[in-house]
PDB file of C-alpha atoms and ligand atoms in Angstrom:
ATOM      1  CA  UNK A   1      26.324 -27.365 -49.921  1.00 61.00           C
ATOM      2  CA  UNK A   2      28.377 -30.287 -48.012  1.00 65.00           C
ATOM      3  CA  UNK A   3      26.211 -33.285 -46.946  1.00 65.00           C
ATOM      4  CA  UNK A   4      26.169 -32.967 -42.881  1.00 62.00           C
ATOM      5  CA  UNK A   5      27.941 -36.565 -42.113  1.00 64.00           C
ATOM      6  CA  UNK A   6      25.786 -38.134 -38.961  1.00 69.00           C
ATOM      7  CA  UNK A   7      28.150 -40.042 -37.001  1.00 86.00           C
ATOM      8  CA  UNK A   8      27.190 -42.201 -34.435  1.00 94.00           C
ATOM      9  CA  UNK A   9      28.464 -44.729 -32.578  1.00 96.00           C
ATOM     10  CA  UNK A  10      27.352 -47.693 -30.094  1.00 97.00           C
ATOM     11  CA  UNK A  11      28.120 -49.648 -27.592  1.00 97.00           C
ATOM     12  CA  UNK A  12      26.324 -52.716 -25.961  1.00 98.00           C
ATOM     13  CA  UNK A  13      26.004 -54.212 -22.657  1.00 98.00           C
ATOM     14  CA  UNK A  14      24.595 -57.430 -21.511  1.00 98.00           C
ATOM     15  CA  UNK A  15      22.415 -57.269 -18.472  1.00 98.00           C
ATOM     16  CA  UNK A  16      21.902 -60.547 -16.211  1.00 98.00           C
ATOM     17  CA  UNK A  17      19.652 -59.378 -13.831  1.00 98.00           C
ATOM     18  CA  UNK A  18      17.121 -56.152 -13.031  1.00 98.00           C
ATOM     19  CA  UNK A  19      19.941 -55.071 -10.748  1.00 98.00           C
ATOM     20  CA  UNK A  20      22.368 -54.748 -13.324  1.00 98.00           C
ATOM     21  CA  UNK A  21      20.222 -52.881 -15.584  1.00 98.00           C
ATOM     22  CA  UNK A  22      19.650 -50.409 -12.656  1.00 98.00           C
ATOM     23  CA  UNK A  23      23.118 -50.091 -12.186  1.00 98.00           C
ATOM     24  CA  UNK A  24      23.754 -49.228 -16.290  1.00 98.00           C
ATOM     25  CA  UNK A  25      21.417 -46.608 -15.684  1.00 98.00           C
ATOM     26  CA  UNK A  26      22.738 -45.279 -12.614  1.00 98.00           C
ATOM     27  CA  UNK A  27      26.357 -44.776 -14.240  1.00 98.00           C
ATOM     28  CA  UNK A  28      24.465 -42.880 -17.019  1.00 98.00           C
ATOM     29  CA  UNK A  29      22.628 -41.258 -14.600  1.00 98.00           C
ATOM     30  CA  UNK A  30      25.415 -39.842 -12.365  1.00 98.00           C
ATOM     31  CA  UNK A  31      26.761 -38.194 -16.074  1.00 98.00           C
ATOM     32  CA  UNK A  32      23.966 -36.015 -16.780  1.00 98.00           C
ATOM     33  CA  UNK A  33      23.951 -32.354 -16.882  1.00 98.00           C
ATOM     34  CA  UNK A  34      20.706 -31.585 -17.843  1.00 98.00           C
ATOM     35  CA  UNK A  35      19.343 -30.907 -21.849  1.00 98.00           C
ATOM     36  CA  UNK A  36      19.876 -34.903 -22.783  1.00 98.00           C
ATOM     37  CA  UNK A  37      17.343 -36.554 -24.207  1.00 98.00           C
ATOM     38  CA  UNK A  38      16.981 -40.069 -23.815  1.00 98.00           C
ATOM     39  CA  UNK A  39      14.917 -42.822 -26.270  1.00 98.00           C
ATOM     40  CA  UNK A  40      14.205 -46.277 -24.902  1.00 98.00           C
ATOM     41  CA  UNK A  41      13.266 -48.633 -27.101  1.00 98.00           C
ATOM     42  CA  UNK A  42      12.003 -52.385 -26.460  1.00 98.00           C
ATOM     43  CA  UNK A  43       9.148 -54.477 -26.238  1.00 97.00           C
ATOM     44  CA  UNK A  44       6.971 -54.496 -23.007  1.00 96.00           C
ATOM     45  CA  UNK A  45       8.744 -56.061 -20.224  1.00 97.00           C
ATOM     46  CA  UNK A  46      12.298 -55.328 -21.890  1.00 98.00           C
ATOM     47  CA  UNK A  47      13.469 -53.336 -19.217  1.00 98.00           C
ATOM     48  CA  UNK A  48      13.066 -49.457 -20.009  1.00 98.00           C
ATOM     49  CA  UNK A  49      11.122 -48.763 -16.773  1.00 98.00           C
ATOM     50  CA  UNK A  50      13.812 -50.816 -14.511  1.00 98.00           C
ATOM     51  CA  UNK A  51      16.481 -48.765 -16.742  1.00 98.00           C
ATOM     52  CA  UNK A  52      14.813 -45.388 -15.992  1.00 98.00           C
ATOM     53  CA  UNK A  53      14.362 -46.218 -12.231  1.00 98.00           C
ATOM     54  CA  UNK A  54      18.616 -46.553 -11.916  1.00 98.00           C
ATOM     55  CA  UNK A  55      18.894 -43.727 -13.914  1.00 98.00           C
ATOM     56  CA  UNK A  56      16.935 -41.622 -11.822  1.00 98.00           C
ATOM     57  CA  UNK A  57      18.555 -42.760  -8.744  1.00 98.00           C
ATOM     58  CA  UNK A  58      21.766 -41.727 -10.913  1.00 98.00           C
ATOM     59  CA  UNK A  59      21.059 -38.500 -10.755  1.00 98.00           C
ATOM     60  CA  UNK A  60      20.879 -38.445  -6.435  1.00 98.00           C
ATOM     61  CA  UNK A  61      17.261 -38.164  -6.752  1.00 98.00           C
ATOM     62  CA  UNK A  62      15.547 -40.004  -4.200  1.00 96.00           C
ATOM     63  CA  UNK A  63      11.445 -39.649  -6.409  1.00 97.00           C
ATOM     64  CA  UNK A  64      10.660 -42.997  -6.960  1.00 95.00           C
ATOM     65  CA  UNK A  65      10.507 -44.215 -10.485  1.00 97.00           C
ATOM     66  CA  UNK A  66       6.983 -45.907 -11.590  1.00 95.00           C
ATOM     67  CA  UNK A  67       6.075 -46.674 -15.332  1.00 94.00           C
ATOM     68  CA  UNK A  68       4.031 -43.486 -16.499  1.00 89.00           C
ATOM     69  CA  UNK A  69       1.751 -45.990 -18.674  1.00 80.00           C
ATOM     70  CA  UNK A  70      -1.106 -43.961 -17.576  1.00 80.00           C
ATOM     71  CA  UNK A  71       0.151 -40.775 -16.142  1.00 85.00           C
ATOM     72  CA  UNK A  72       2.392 -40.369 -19.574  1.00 93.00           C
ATOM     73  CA  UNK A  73       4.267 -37.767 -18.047  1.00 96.00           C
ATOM     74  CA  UNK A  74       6.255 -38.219 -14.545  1.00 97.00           C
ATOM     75  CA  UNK A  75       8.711 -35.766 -13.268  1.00 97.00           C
ATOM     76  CA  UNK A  76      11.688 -36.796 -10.777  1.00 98.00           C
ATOM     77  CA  UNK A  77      13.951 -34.053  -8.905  1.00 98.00           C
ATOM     78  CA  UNK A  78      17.155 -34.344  -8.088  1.00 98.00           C
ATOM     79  CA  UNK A  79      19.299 -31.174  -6.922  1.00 94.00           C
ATOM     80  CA  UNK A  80      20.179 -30.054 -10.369  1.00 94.00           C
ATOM     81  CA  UNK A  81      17.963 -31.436 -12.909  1.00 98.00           C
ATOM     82  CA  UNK A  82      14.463 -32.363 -13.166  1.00 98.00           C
ATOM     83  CA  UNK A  83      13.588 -35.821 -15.220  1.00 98.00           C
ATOM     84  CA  UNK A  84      10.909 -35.923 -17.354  1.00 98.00           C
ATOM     85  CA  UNK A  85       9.658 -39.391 -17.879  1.00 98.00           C
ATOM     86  CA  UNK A  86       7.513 -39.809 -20.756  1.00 97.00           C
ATOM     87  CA  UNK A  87       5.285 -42.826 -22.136  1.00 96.00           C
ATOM     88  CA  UNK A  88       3.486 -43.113 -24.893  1.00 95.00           C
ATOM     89  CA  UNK A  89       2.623 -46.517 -25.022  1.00 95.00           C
ATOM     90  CA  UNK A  90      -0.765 -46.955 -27.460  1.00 89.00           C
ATOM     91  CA  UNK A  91      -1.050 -43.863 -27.443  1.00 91.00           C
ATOM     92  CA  UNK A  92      -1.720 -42.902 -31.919  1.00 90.00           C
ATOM     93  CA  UNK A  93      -1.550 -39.037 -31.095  1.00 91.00           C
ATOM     94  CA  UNK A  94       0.257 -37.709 -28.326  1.00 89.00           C
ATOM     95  CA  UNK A  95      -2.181 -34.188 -28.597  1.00 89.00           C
ATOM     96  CA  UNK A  96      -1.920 -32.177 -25.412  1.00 89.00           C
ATOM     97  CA  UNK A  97       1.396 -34.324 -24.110  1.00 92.00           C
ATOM     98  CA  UNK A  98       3.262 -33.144 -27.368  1.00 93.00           C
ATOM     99  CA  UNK A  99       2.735 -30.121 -26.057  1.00 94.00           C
ATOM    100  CA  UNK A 100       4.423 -30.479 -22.619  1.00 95.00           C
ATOM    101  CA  UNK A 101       7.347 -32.798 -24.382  1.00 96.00           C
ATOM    102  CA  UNK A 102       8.195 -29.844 -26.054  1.00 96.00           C
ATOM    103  CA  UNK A 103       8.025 -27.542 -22.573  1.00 97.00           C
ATOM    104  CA  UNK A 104      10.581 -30.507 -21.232  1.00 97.00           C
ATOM    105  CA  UNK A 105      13.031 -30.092 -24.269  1.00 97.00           C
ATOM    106  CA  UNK A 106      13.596 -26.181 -23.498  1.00 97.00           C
ATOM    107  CA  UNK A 107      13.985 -26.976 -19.744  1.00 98.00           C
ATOM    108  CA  UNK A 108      17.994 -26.579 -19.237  1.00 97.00           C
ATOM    109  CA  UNK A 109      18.077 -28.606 -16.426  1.00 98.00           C
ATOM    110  CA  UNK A 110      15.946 -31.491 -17.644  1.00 98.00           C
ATOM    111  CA  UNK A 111      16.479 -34.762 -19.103  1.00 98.00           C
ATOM    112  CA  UNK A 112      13.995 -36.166 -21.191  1.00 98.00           C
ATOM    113  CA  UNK A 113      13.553 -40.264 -21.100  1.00 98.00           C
ATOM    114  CA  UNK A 114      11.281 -41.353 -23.396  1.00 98.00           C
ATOM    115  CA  UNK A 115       9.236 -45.142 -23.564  1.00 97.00           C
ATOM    116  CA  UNK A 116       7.007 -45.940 -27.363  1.00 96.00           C
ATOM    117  CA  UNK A 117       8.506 -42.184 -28.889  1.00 96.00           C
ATOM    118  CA  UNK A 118       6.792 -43.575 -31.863  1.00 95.00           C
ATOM    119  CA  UNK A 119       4.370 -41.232 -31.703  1.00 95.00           C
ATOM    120  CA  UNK A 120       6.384 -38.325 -31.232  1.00 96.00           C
ATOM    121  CA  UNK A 121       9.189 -39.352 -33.645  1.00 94.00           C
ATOM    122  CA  UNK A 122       9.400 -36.434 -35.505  1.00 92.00           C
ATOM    123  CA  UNK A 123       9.881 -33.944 -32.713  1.00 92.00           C
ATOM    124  CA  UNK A 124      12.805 -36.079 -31.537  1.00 93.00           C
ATOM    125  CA  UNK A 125      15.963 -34.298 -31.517  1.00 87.00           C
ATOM    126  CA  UNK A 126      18.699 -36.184 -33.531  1.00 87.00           C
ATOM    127  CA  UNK A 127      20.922 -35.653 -30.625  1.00 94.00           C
ATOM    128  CA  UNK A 128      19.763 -38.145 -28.541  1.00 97.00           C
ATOM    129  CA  UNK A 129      21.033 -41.182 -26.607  1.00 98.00           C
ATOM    130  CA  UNK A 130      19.404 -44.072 -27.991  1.00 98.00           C
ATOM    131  CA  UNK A 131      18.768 -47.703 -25.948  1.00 98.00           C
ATOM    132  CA  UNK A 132      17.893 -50.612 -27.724  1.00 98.00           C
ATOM    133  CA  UNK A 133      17.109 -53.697 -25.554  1.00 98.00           C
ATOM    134  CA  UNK A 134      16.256 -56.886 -26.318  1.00 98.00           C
ATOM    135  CA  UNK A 135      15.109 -59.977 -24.230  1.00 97.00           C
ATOM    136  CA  UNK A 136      17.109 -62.820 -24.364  1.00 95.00           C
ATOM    137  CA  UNK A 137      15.868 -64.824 -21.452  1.00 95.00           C
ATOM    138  CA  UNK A 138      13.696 -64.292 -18.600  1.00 96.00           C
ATOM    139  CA  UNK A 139      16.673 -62.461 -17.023  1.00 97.00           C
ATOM    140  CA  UNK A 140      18.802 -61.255 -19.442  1.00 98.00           C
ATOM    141  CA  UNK A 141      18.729 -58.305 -21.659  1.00 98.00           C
ATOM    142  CA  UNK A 142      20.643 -57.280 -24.161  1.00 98.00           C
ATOM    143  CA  UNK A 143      21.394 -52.808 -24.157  1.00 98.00           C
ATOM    144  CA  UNK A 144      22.851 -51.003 -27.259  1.00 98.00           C
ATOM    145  CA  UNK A 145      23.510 -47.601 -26.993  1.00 98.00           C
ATOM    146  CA  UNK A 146      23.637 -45.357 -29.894  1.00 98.00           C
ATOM    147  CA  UNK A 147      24.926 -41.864 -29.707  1.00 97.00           C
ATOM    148  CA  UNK A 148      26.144 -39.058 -31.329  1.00 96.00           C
ATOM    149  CA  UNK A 149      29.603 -37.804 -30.606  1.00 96.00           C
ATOM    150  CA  UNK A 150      27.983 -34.812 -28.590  1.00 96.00           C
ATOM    151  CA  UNK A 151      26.410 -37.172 -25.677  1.00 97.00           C
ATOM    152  CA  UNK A 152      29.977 -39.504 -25.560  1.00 97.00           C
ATOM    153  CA  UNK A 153      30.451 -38.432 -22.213  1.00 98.00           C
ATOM    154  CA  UNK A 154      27.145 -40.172 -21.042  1.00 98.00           C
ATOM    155  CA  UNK A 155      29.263 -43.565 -21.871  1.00 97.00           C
ATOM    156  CA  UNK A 156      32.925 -42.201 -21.042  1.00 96.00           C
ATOM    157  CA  UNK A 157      33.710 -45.140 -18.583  1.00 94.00           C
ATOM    158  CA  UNK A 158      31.075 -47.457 -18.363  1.00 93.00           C
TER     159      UNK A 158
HETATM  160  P1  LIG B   1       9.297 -51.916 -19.767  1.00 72.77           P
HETATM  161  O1  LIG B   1       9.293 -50.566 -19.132  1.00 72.77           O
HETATM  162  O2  LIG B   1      10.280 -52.026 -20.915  1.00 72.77           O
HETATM  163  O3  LIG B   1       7.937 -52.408 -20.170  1.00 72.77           O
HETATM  164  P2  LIG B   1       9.886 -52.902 -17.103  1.00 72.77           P
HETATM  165  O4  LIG B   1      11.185 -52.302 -16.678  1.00 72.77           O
HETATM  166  O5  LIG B   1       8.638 -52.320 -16.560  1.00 72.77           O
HETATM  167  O6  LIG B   1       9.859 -52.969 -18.711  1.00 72.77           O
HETATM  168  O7  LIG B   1       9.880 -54.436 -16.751  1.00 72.77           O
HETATM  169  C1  LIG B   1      10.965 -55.276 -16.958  1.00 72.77           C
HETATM  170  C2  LIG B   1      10.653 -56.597 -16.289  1.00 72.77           C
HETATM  171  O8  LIG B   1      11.652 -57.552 -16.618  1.00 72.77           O
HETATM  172  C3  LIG B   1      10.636 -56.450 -14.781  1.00 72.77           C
HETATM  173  O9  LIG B   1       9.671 -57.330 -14.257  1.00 72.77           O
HETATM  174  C4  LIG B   1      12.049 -56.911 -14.400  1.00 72.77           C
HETATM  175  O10 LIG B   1      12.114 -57.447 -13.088  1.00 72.77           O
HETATM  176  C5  LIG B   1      12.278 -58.008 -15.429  1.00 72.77           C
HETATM  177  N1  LIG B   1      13.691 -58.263 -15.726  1.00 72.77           N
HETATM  178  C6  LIG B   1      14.289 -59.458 -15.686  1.00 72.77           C
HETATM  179  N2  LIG B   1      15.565 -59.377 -16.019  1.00 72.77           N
HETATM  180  C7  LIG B   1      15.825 -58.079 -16.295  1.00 72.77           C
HETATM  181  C8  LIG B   1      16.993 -57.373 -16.704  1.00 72.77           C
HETATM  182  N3  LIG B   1      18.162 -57.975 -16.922  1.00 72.77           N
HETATM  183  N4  LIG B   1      16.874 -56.027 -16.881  1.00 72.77           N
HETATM  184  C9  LIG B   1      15.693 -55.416 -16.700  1.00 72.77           C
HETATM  185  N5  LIG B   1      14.556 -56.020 -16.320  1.00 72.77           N
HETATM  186  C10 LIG B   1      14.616 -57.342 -16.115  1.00 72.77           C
HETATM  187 MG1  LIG B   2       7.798 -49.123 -18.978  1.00 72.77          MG
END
C-alpha cells in the first residue's frame, strides 16, 4: 500500500502591533466557509486571543471575542458560520468539552479555533490550519502558518 505523502506548507508573518495581528486574522477570517479547523499555538500573552478576535470580525460577525479561559467554549455568529472558540488552557482532561469539540467538528457551518489543543491532540483533524506565534518583543510577534494544500485558500493573498 503507497505511503500517503503529508504535504504541508507555511508561511510567516511578522506582526508589530495587536492591530496587525487583528488584521492577519481578519483576512483569514473573510476566507472561511465553514468546516476549518483552526490550532493556535503560543505561550500566554502570544497573541491567539487578539488573533481570534480579528478573525471573528473576519467573518462579519459583530459577537465580541473574549478569551474562553474559563468558559472553554465560546460561540460567535456571523451570517453563515458559527465560530467555536475553544480553550483548554490547564485543563489535563478535556471530559465533557471533548464531547462538544466533537459536536463543533460535524457542524458544516462552523469553524473551530482552538487555544492549549494539547489536551485534545488526538481528536485533531490533520487538516487543519496551524498558527505558531512567538514573542519577540513586547509588541511584536512572530505568525507561521502551516497548512495542508486543502485549506491554501485561507492564505491565497495575504
Ligand atoms: P493569548 O490568547 O495567546 O494568551 P492574548 O491575545 O490574550 O494572548 O494577549 C496578547 C497580549 O499581547 C495582549 O495584551 C496584546 O495587546 C499584546 N500584544 C502586543 N503586541 C501584540 C501583537 N503584535 N500581536 C498580538 N498581541 C500583541
Ligand atoms: Mg487566549
Amino acid at each position: 500500500m503507497a505511503m500517503p505523502i503529508s504535504t504541508s506548507s507555511s508561511m510567516q508573518f511578522n506582526s508589530v502591533s495587536p492591530q496587525a495581528s487583528e488584521t492577519l486574522g481578519a483576512k483569514i477570517g473573510q476566507k472561511l466557509r465553514g468546516g476549518e479547523v483552526i490550532e493556535l499555538v503560543s505561550d500566554l500573552g502570544g497573541g491567539k486571543t487578539t488573533f481570534t478576535r480579528g478573525l471573528v470580525q473576519g467573518t462579519g460577525s459583530n459577537n465580541l471575542v473574549s478569551s474562553p479561559t474559563f468558559t472553554i467554549c465560546n460561540r460567535y455568529r456571523a451570517k453563515q458560520l458559527t465560530i467555536y472558540h475553544f480553550d483548554f488552557y490547564r485543563l489535563s482532561d478535556a471530559g465533557l468539552m471533548e464531547h462538544e469539540l466533537a459536536e463543533a467538528f460535524e457542524d458544516p457551518n462552523g469553524v473551530v479555533v482552538i487555544e492549549w489543543s494539547d489536551v485534545v491532540a488526538h481528536v485533531l483533524l490533520t487538516k487543519r490550519l496551524t498558527i505558531d506565534i512567538t514573542a519577540k518583543d513586547e509588541d511584536s510577534r512572530q505568525f507561521k502558518l502551516t497548512y495542508p494544500k486543502s485549506l491554501e485558500y485561507l492564505v491565497e493573498g495575504l
